[in-house]
Amino acid sequence: MHAAEKKVRAFVRVKPTAHFAQDVIKFGPDNKSIDIYIKKDAKKGIVNNKQTDWSFRLDGVLHNTSQELTYETVAKKLVSEALTGYNGTIMCYGQTGAGKTYTMTGATAEYKHRGIIPRAVQQVFKAIACSVDSFITVRISYLEIYNETLCDLLSTTTSSGASDVQMAVVDCPQGVYVKGLSIHPVSDEEDALNLLFEGETNRVIAEHSLNKNSSRSHCIFTIYIESRVRVLSDIRCIHSKINLIDLAGSEKLSKTGSEGRVLKEAAYINKSLSFLEQIIIALADPKREHIPFRQSKLTHVLKDALGGKCNTVLVANICGEALHVEETLSSLRFATRMKWITTEPVVNVTYDSEGTVKTLEKEISLLKQELAMHDSLVNRSLVTYGPLTDVQVAEIKSQIHKYLQGTIDEIDLEILPLISCEHCLLSTSLCSPSSRQEWSRIKVHVKIMNFRQVQEAFRQFKLIVRQQEGEVETRLRSKYVLIDKNDFAAIAAAQKLGIVDVDHHLLKRRDVETRPTPVSPKPDEKKKKFRTSSEQFKKEGTKSFFSGRDLAAHLPSKSQVIIPTKNLNVKEKARNEDTAKKDAQPSKPVSEEISQRPSSPPLRAVAFEQFKEECGSEINRIFKENKSILLARRKRSSTVARRINIIKQEMEDIKKALEAQRQERSQQGEYVDEKGRLIIDEKEFLLIMKLKDLKEEYRCSYAELQDLKAEIQYCQHLVDRCRNKLISEFEIWYSESFLIPKYVQNALKPSGNIRPGMIPINRVMCLEEDEQERFERMQEEMLPSGPDSFSFYKAKMKTDQKHTYNRAMSSLKLMHKKPGHITAAGKDRALPFLHVT
Ligand code: ADP
Ligand code: MG
């Protein structure tokens, strides 16, 4: 599918400056031409034939243009065409500091200053969201070329983006590709931006660690798009890539005054850029047949991008100062040359026909025929290659079982009905029964002739191994307590019980039993003793087992124990203890002797008492105060309630008495005064007055009770909050004081450069919350840029967060240069949240 012939488009972008040389650089009225004027050099005398005025015509001059407008002008069309299958390349060319990186990547701190790459990623994913009938996948790679060396900025093997010797530019019929360059599938904009930011970070890290200069490397960010759409019975597959290239600084060697290593680097850059220039000249010449793409890594990688089958755009970044006019001229010349190249972009499309299945079926039947022919040539005409029957599978199974039991020495698949060539084999000269050696050779030969058999044999082995693993584990579980080595809580609980030591080595049962009383040995002694047993347990992989009896031997006396002794699951125990603690009433202090063991943390209950006395005293005081208020209110409330009941009872009694009075009156006849008002006696009057008072008292008490209820509810809430706070602060204090590894504890000492942050140990990524808060704040500040900025900031936050965490890790590592300090176990374990000051 050929499109019309096109030219490479070239733009010039002028970096804003306060010292813009107005008399040197002039823009045409249509914003497409740029003129350069240089005053004649007086020193060179009157006869000076050097040209001093130049005029360049390009596709657009971007002067005081926002990032958004730059993107619209330079990239938008190219990206939308990439979504329909055209490859696209955008390159930024120019001297160092002219704004190439600003144009390509942009300033990552602010959304509106983001460059072409993040905008292109956004455009691609917006288009994907709008497409209904196609299935589109996007992948990303980020390559750096430094001194003719290829570096994968997204390499998963090296975090610093160091060069990989395995990488090479390879030509293939589909185009050039970089062998060994990692290409990462991304599912959304945020994913892709994560990779961009990660690549940028790696670039900076590599720049520091390898002592190189980013302005001297070329960077190629590639977006690979593949879209599949069903067209009738076929699947149309369109694939394209967008290369976004930030070229190395184009400044002239003489100007940089480079020496030594820098000279070599500059020479490399100039070489690769001048090769690029040569290729551009060659491409622009219709008569040129050979284009020397392979001269440099850069031109080789760009072979597809420049070769004419792709949309190509160049942005020449220039500085507006008079001082840089030479470089500006050279960049403008380069841009003009680029414009000479004609391109013929084509859509990369393939069709996956459903007819493929038929073709394959045909091929299979042909191959079967071929196989049959080969078999007949070696007298194996009865071999079949179809799926195994149940009988055949059962036979293999039985053979393997016999083999494992030792009943047979060899698995003899020959006897299977599947291979019924036994007779013919025996009749051949190869398998003369007299020659045992030959016979076995034939057997092996026969065995590997049918792969279904071999696969089935291995499958049977696997089944047996799985089954046995299960049995062994069940047996061990019924007898021992199992601890997952990665389960921090269970290990801590086991340490507390003295079942494992600080290094997670198991304490040997024999060692314990030989001790007359369960007194803790000196730490050194203990370590020595337990070392041997640990060796044996190391071999058991990630899990270690220990006997219930071991556990019992280590438990303190029964009255002090809060856990069952038999088949105790330590993890469960840890959980139980947590629940108990929730009431802020940890069980009675347990054996001091155990808690004081220097190699294991003290019991939580003991530590909790200590915490309440020391660090947690203020919270504890508030907790107690609230609790006593709550208790007082409850007491008052029950008094009031009781009083209400008494009043009620009294009221009932009076009501009854009044009723009796009334009845008496009606029996005796009622007295009325001259106005017809009922006359009652004093007793009844007093009763009525008493009832009235009681009603008032009842009303008041009832109101007081309601108030008290509300107050109690509020106080209860306060007490709960205080209790939770007390517990959580205790947990933090406990973790920081006892559970974190020694090397971190050292770092936490006043002289260390890490200070304990009151953040729970189990929040490994403790930075999370701070970063999250920051992100939310940022969102509030920035979101005026619209919801589109969400992925950008989120990806940025993630990269920053990861980087901060890595920094914290490396400062830890630096503090403990001793290699033994950071063990594999130490790394896996939940690292305690640290704040690096
Ligand atoms: P290069 O990659 O070409 O060496 P940079 O992109 O790093 O140059 O730009 C150098 C500095 O100039 C950066 O601080 C960048 O933010 C700033 N800059 C470049 N172009 C612009 C522009 N168009 N608007 C604002 N600042 C710019
Ligand atoms: Mg740059």
PDB file of N, CA and C in Angstrom, residues 539-613:
ATOM      1  N   LYS A 539      19.129 -26.783  54.544  1.00  0.00           N
ATOM      2  CA  LYS A 539      18.960 -27.636  53.384  1.00  0.00           C
ATOM      3  C   LYS A 539      17.491 -27.866  53.048  1.00  0.00           C
ATOM      4  N   GLU A 540      16.633 -27.577  53.968  1.00  0.00           N
ATOM      5  CA  GLU A 540      15.237 -27.902  53.742  1.00  0.00           C
ATOM      6  C   GLU A 540      14.493 -26.840  52.951  1.00  0.00           C
ATOM      7  N   GLY A 541      15.245 -25.921  52.388  1.00  0.00           N
ATOM      8  CA  GLY A 541      14.604 -24.949  51.514  1.00  0.00           C
ATOM      9  C   GLY A 541      14.044 -23.790  52.294  1.00  0.00           C
ATOM     10  N   THR A 542      12.958 -23.263  51.826  1.00  0.00           N
ATOM     11  CA  THR A 542      12.461 -22.028  52.410  1.00  0.00           C
ATOM     12  C   THR A 542      11.708 -22.241  53.709  1.00  0.00           C
ATOM     13  N   LYS A 543      11.350 -23.475  54.008  1.00  0.00           N
ATOM     14  CA  LYS A 543      10.590 -23.689  55.231  1.00  0.00           C
ATOM     15  C   LYS A 543      11.420 -24.491  56.215  1.00  0.00           C
ATOM     16  N   SER A 544      11.243 -24.215  57.477  1.00  0.00           N
ATOM     17  CA  SER A 544      11.921 -25.054  58.439  1.00  0.00           C
ATOM     18  C   SER A 544      10.894 -25.670  59.352  1.00  0.00           C
ATOM     19  N   PHE A 545      11.209 -26.814  59.858  1.00  0.00           N
ATOM     20  CA  PHE A 545      10.270 -27.514  60.715  1.00  0.00           C
ATOM     21  C   PHE A 545      10.871 -27.586  62.099  1.00  0.00           C
ATOM     22  N   PHE A 546      10.011 -27.572  63.113  1.00  0.00           N
ATOM     23  CA  PHE A 546      10.534 -27.912  64.414  1.00  0.00           C
ATOM     24  C   PHE A 546       9.471 -28.632  65.220  1.00  0.00           C
ATOM     25  N   SER A 547       9.971 -29.424  66.094  1.00  0.00           N
ATOM     26  CA  SER A 547       9.074 -30.326  66.786  1.00  0.00           C
ATOM     27  C   SER A 547       8.308 -29.631  67.888  1.00  0.00           C
ATOM     28  N   GLY A 548       7.103 -30.136  68.142  1.00  0.00           N
ATOM     29  CA  GLY A 548       6.290 -29.602  69.222  1.00  0.00           C
ATOM     30  C   GLY A 548       6.989 -29.759  70.550  1.00  0.00           C
ATOM     31  N   ARG A 549       7.804 -30.795  70.635  1.00  0.00           N
ATOM     32  CA  ARG A 549       8.530 -31.020  71.893  1.00  0.00           C
ATOM     33  C   ARG A 549       9.589 -29.953  72.090  1.00  0.00           C
ATOM     34  N   ASP A 550      10.193 -29.535  70.964  1.00  0.00           N
ATOM     35  CA  ASP A 550      11.170 -28.446  71.059  1.00  0.00           C
ATOM     36  C   ASP A 550      10.522 -27.241  71.693  1.00  0.00           C
ATOM     37  N   LEU A 551       9.335 -27.018  71.202  1.00  0.00           N
ATOM     38  CA  LEU A 551       8.593 -25.857  71.637  1.00  0.00           C
ATOM     39  C   LEU A 551       8.333 -25.939  73.126  1.00  0.00           C
ATOM     40  N   ALA A 552       7.877 -27.110  73.541  1.00  0.00           N
ATOM     41  CA  ALA A 552       7.541 -27.297  74.942  1.00  0.00           C
ATOM     42  C   ALA A 552       8.768 -27.086  75.815  1.00  0.00           C
ATOM     43  N   ALA A 553       9.906 -27.579  75.335  1.00  0.00           N
ATOM     44  CA  ALA A 553      11.126 -27.471  76.120  1.00  0.00           C
ATOM     45  C   ALA A 553      11.501 -26.024  76.356  1.00  0.00           C
ATOM     46  N   HIS A 554      11.100 -25.157  75.453  1.00  0.00           N
ATOM     47  CA  HIS A 554      11.497 -23.761  75.566  1.00  0.00           C
ATOM     48  C   HIS A 554      10.492 -22.886  76.267  1.00  0.00           C
ATOM     49  N   LEU A 555       9.337 -23.458  76.533  1.00  0.00           N
ATOM     50  CA  LEU A 555       8.317 -22.619  77.119  1.00  0.00           C
ATOM     51  C   LEU A 555       8.629 -22.330  78.575  1.00  0.00           C
ATOM     52  N   PRO A 556       8.262 -21.161  79.029  1.00  0.00           N
ATOM     53  CA  PRO A 556       8.420 -20.870  80.440  1.00  0.00           C
ATOM     54  C   PRO A 556       7.421 -21.707  81.246  1.00  0.00           C
ATOM     55  N   SER A 557       7.493 -21.620  82.561  1.00  0.00           N
ATOM     56  CA  SER A 557       6.645 -22.488  83.384  1.00  0.00           C
ATOM     57  C   SER A 557       5.182 -22.277  83.073  1.00  0.00           C
ATOM     58  N   LYS A 558       4.379 -23.303  83.323  1.00  0.00           N
ATOM     59  CA  LYS A 558       2.989 -23.324  82.861  1.00  0.00           C
ATOM     60  C   LYS A 558       2.185 -22.089  83.258  1.00  0.00           C
ATOM     61  N   SER A 559       2.395 -21.659  84.485  1.00  0.00           N
ATOM     62  CA  SER A 559       1.571 -20.542  84.937  1.00  0.00           C
ATOM     63  C   SER A 559       1.857 -19.265  84.152  1.00  0.00           C
ATOM     64  N   GLN A 560       3.034 -19.224  83.590  1.00  0.00           N
ATOM     65  CA  GLN A 560       3.396 -17.989  82.892  1.00  0.00           C
ATOM     66  C   GLN A 560       3.066 -18.042  81.415  1.00  0.00           C
ATOM     67  N   VAL A 561       2.653 -19.210  80.968  1.00  0.00           N
ATOM     68  CA  VAL A 561       2.511 -19.395  79.537  1.00  0.00           C
ATOM     69  C   VAL A 561       1.130 -19.014  79.069  1.00  0.00           C
ATOM     70  N   ILE A 562       1.087 -18.385  77.912  1.00  0.00           N
ATOM     71  CA  ILE A 562      -0.205 -17.995  77.403  1.00  0.00           C
ATOM     72  C   ILE A 562      -0.574 -18.809  76.182  1.00  0.00           C
ATOM     73  N   ILE A 563       0.212 -19.823  75.899  1.00  0.00           N
ATOM     74  CA  ILE A 563      -0.033 -20.583  74.684  1.00  0.00           C
ATOM     75  C   ILE A 563      -0.108 -22.070  74.980  1.00  0.00           C
ATOM     76  N   PRO A 564      -0.881 -22.789  74.155  1.00  0.00           N
ATOM     77  CA  PRO A 564      -0.899 -24.238  74.343  1.00  0.00           C
ATOM     78  C   PRO A 564       0.428 -24.821  73.900  1.00  0.00           C
ATOM     79  N   THR A 565       0.813 -25.939  74.464  1.00  0.00           N
ATOM     80  CA  THR A 565       2.126 -26.475  74.154  1.00  0.00           C
ATOM     81  C   THR A 565       2.126 -27.460  73.015  1.00  0.00           C
ATOM     82  N   LYS A 566       1.016 -28.151  72.822  1.00  0.00           N
ATOM     83  CA  LYS A 566       1.051 -29.212  71.827  1.00  0.00           C
ATOM     84  C   LYS A 566       0.625 -28.711  70.456  1.00  0.00           C
ATOM     85  N   ASN A 567       1.435 -29.080  69.456  1.00  0.00           N
ATOM     86  CA  ASN A 567       1.127 -28.706  68.071  1.00  0.00           C
ATOM     87  C   ASN A 567       0.753 -27.233  67.927  1.00  0.00           C
ATOM     88  N   LEU A 568       1.477 -26.444  68.594  1.00  0.00           N
ATOM     89  CA  LEU A 568       1.153 -25.027  68.565  1.00  0.00           C
ATOM     90  C   LEU A 568       1.615 -24.407  67.257  1.00  0.00           C
ATOM     91  N   ASN A 569       0.696 -23.719  66.661  1.00  0.00           N
ATOM     92  CA  ASN A 569       1.075 -22.980  65.471  1.00  0.00           C
ATOM     93  C   ASN A 569       1.523 -21.598  65.919  1.00  0.00           C
ATOM     94  N   VAL A 570       2.773 -21.342  65.706  1.00  0.00           N
ATOM     95  CA  VAL A 570       3.348 -20.118  66.250  1.00  0.00           C
ATOM     96  C   VAL A 570       2.688 -18.885  65.672  1.00  0.00           C
ATOM     97  N   LYS A 571       2.328 -18.998  64.420  1.00  0.00           N
ATOM     98  CA  LYS A 571       1.726 -17.854  63.754  1.00  0.00           C
ATOM     99  C   LYS A 571       0.404 -17.504  64.418  1.00  0.00           C
ATOM    100  N   GLU A 572      -0.355 -18.573  64.695  1.00  0.00           N
ATOM    101  CA  GLU A 572      -1.639 -18.385  65.328  1.00  0.00           C
ATOM    102  C   GLU A 572      -1.460 -17.743  66.686  1.00  0.00           C
ATOM    103  N   LYS A 573      -0.420 -18.202  67.329  1.00  0.00           N
ATOM    104  CA  LYS A 573      -0.112 -17.687  68.651  1.00  0.00           C
ATOM    105  C   LYS A 573       0.122 -16.179  68.569  1.00  0.00           C
ATOM    106  N   ALA A 574       0.882 -15.788  67.558  1.00  0.00           N
ATOM    107  CA  ALA A 574       1.165 -14.371  67.386  1.00  0.00           C
ATOM    108  C   ALA A 574      -0.140 -13.614  67.200  1.00  0.00           C
ATOM    109  N   ARG A 575      -1.051 -14.229  66.472  1.00  0.00           N
ATOM    110  CA  ARG A 575      -2.332 -13.579  66.199  1.00  0.00           C
ATOM    111  C   ARG A 575      -3.140 -13.447  67.488  1.00  0.00           C
ATOM    112  N   ASN A 576      -3.172 -14.567  68.245  1.00  0.00           N
ATOM    113  CA  ASN A 576      -3.914 -14.541  69.493  1.00  0.00           C
ATOM    114  C   ASN A 576      -3.434 -13.426  70.385  1.00  0.00           C
ATOM    115  N   GLU A 577      -2.122 -13.316  70.376  1.00  0.00           N
ATOM    116  CA  GLU A 577      -1.545 -12.336  71.264  1.00  0.00           C
ATOM    117  C   GLU A 577      -1.960 -10.926  70.854  1.00  0.00           C
ATOM    118  N   ASP A 578      -2.044 -10.746  69.557  1.00  0.00           N
ATOM    119  CA  ASP A 578      -2.475  -9.456  69.047  1.00  0.00           C
ATOM    120  C   ASP A 578      -3.861  -9.120  69.549  1.00  0.00           C
ATOM    121  N   THR A 579      -4.736 -10.123  69.497  1.00  0.00           N
ATOM    122  CA  THR A 579      -6.109  -9.902  69.903  1.00  0.00           C
ATOM    123  C   THR A 579      -6.155  -9.548  71.377  1.00  0.00           C
ATOM    124  N   ALA A 580      -5.387 -10.276  72.133  1.00  0.00           N
ATOM    125  CA  ALA A 580      -5.374 -10.029  73.558  1.00  0.00           C
ATOM    126  C   ALA A 580      -4.940  -8.600  73.839  1.00  0.00           C
ATOM    127  N   LYS A 581      -3.961  -8.210  73.082  1.00  0.00           N
ATOM    128  CA  LYS A 581      -3.371  -6.904  73.286  1.00  0.00           C
ATOM    129  C   LYS A 581      -4.353  -5.782  72.962  1.00  0.00           C
ATOM    130  N   LYS A 582      -5.303  -6.080  72.068  1.00  0.00           N
ATOM    131  CA  LYS A 582      -6.252  -5.064  71.632  1.00  0.00           C
ATOM    132  C   LYS A 582      -6.973  -4.435  72.817  1.00  0.00           C
ATOM    133  N   ASP A 583      -7.101  -5.168  73.881  1.00  0.00           N
ATOM    134  CA  ASP A 583      -7.781  -4.639  75.026  1.00  0.00           C
ATOM    135  C   ASP A 583      -6.844  -3.777  75.857  1.00  0.00           C
ATOM    136  N   ALA A 584      -5.677  -3.548  75.323  1.00  0.00           N
ATOM    137  CA  ALA A 584      -4.642  -2.792  76.033  1.00  0.00           C
ATOM    138  C   ALA A 584      -4.354  -3.385  77.395  1.00  0.00           C
ATOM    139  N   GLN A 585      -4.579  -4.677  77.499  1.00  0.00           N
ATOM    140  CA  GLN A 585      -4.333  -5.371  78.752  1.00  0.00           C
ATOM    141  C   GLN A 585      -3.467  -6.584  78.483  1.00  0.00           C
ATOM    142  N   PRO A 586      -2.248  -6.401  78.077  1.00  0.00           N
ATOM    143  CA  PRO A 586      -1.430  -7.568  77.749  1.00  0.00           C
ATOM    144  C   PRO A 586      -1.310  -8.478  78.966  1.00  0.00           C
ATOM    145  N   SER A 587      -1.124  -9.761  78.673  1.00  0.00           N
ATOM    146  CA  SER A 587      -1.075 -10.716  79.760  1.00  0.00           C
ATOM    147  C   SER A 587       0.057 -10.385  80.724  1.00  0.00           C
ATOM    148  N   LYS A 588      -0.042 -10.994  81.853  1.00  0.00           N
ATOM    149  CA  LYS A 588       0.929 -10.724  82.899  1.00  0.00           C
ATOM    150  C   LYS A 588       2.354 -10.902  82.410  1.00  0.00           C
ATOM    151  N   PRO A 589       3.285 -10.133  82.941  1.00  0.00           N
ATOM    152  CA  PRO A 589       4.664 -10.276  82.523  1.00  0.00           C
ATOM    153  C   PRO A 589       5.124 -11.723  82.626  1.00  0.00           C
ATOM    154  N   VAL A 590       5.856 -12.129  81.626  1.00  0.00           N
ATOM    155  CA  VAL A 590       6.348 -13.493  81.613  1.00  0.00           C
ATOM    156  C   VAL A 590       7.798 -13.478  82.052  1.00  0.00           C
ATOM    157  N   SER A 591       8.340 -14.632  82.173  1.00  0.00           N
ATOM    158  CA  SER A 591       9.703 -14.801  82.640  1.00  0.00           C
ATOM    159  C   SER A 591      10.641 -13.683  82.210  1.00  0.00           C
ATOM    160  N   GLU A 592      11.098 -12.929  83.154  1.00  0.00           N
ATOM    161  CA  GLU A 592      12.007 -11.828  82.886  1.00  0.00           C
ATOM    162  C   GLU A 592      13.251 -12.335  82.192  1.00  0.00           C
ATOM    163  N   GLU A 593      13.633 -13.531  82.627  1.00  0.00           N
ATOM    164  CA  GLU A 593      14.890 -14.117  82.159  1.00  0.00           C
ATOM    165  C   GLU A 593      14.854 -14.277  80.635  1.00  0.00           C
ATOM    166  N   ILE A 594      13.682 -14.666  80.144  1.00  0.00           N
ATOM    167  CA  ILE A 594      13.567 -14.821  78.695  1.00  0.00           C
ATOM    168  C   ILE A 594      13.570 -13.464  78.022  1.00  0.00           C
ATOM    169  N   SER A 595      12.806 -12.541  78.645  1.00  0.00           N
ATOM    170  CA  SER A 595      12.695 -11.251  77.993  1.00  0.00           C
ATOM    171  C   SER A 595      14.016 -10.506  77.967  1.00  0.00           C
ATOM    172  N   GLN A 596      14.900 -10.844  78.911  1.00  0.00           N
ATOM    173  CA  GLN A 596      16.157 -10.106  78.946  1.00  0.00           C
ATOM    174  C   GLN A 596      17.235 -10.719  78.071  1.00  0.00           C
ATOM    175  N   ARG A 597      16.872 -11.827  77.457  1.00  0.00           N
ATOM    176  CA  ARG A 597      17.901 -12.436  76.617  1.00  0.00           C
ATOM    177  C   ARG A 597      18.299 -11.450  75.540  1.00  0.00           C
ATOM    178  N   PRO A 598      19.591 -11.168  75.459  1.00  0.00           N
ATOM    179  CA  PRO A 598      19.992 -10.125  74.526  1.00  0.00           C
ATOM    180  C   PRO A 598      19.731 -10.512  73.085  1.00  0.00           C
ATOM    181  N   SER A 599      19.711 -11.801  72.778  1.00  0.00           N
ATOM    182  CA  SER A 599      19.599 -12.183  71.381  1.00  0.00           C
ATOM    183  C   SER A 599      18.164 -12.273  70.900  1.00  0.00           C
ATOM    184  N   SER A 600      17.194 -12.203  71.796  1.00  0.00           N
ATOM    185  CA  SER A 600      15.823 -12.250  71.311  1.00  0.00           C
ATOM    186  C   SER A 600      15.026 -11.123  71.942  1.00  0.00           C
ATOM    187  N   PRO A 601      14.010 -10.642  71.240  1.00  0.00           N
ATOM    188  CA  PRO A 601      13.278  -9.496  71.780  1.00  0.00           C
ATOM    189  C   PRO A 601      12.509  -9.887  73.025  1.00  0.00           C
ATOM    190  N   PRO A 602      12.237  -8.939  73.924  1.00  0.00           N
ATOM    191  CA  PRO A 602      11.504  -9.269  75.142  1.00  0.00           C
ATOM    192  C   PRO A 602      10.050  -9.580  74.805  1.00  0.00           C
ATOM    193  N   LEU A 603       9.384 -10.239  75.709  1.00  0.00           N
ATOM    194  CA  LEU A 603       7.972 -10.533  75.479  1.00  0.00           C
ATOM    195  C   LEU A 603       7.210  -9.224  75.348  1.00  0.00           C
ATOM    196  N   ARG A 604       6.206  -9.264  74.517  1.00  0.00           N
ATOM    197  CA  ARG A 604       5.439  -8.045  74.258  1.00  0.00           C
ATOM    198  C   ARG A 604       4.818  -7.494  75.539  1.00  0.00           C
ATOM    199  N   ALA A 605       4.318  -8.421  76.372  1.00  0.00           N
ATOM    200  CA  ALA A 605       3.641  -7.977  77.584  1.00  0.00           C
ATOM    201  C   ALA A 605       4.590  -7.192  78.473  1.00  0.00           C
ATOM    202  N   VAL A 606       5.823  -7.700  78.589  1.00  0.00           N
ATOM    203  CA  VAL A 606       6.815  -7.039  79.429  1.00  0.00           C
ATOM    204  C   VAL A 606       7.178  -5.694  78.823  1.00  0.00           C
ATOM    205  N   ALA A 607       7.429  -5.764  77.519  1.00  0.00           N
ATOM    206  CA  ALA A 607       7.827  -4.554  76.814  1.00  0.00           C
ATOM    207  C   ALA A 607       6.735  -3.507  76.901  1.00  0.00           C
ATOM    208  N   PHE A 608       5.489  -3.958  76.884  1.00  0.00           N
ATOM    209  CA  PHE A 608       4.367  -3.027  76.908  1.00  0.00           C
ATOM    210  C   PHE A 608       4.353  -2.233  78.217  1.00  0.00           C
ATOM    211  N   GLU A 609       4.645  -2.937  79.312  1.00  0.00           N
ATOM    212  CA  GLU A 609       4.692  -2.250  80.608  1.00  0.00           C
ATOM    213  C   GLU A 609       5.779  -1.180  80.587  1.00  0.00           C
ATOM    214  N   GLN A 610       6.908  -1.584  80.020  1.00  0.00           N
ATOM    215  CA  GLN A 610       8.051  -0.651  79.944  1.00  0.00           C
ATOM    216  C   GLN A 610       7.682   0.566  79.100  1.00  0.00           C
ATOM    217  N   PHE A 611       7.005   0.278  77.973  1.00  0.00           N
ATOM    218  CA  PHE A 611       6.620   1.341  77.057  1.00  0.00           C
ATOM    219  C   PHE A 611       5.695   2.342  77.753  1.00  0.00           C
ATOM    220  N   LYS A 612       4.773   1.807  78.547  1.00  0.00           N
ATOM    221  CA  LYS A 612       3.815   2.684  79.219  1.00  0.00           C
ATOM    222  C   LYS A 612       4.495   3.588  80.242  1.00  0.00           C
ATOM    223  N   GLU A 613       5.601   3.086  80.748  1.00  0.00           N
ATOM    224  CA  GLU A 613       6.344   3.882  81.732  1.00  0.00           C
ATOM    225  C   GLU A 613       7.159   4.969  81.059  1.00  0.00           C
TER     226      GLU A 613
END
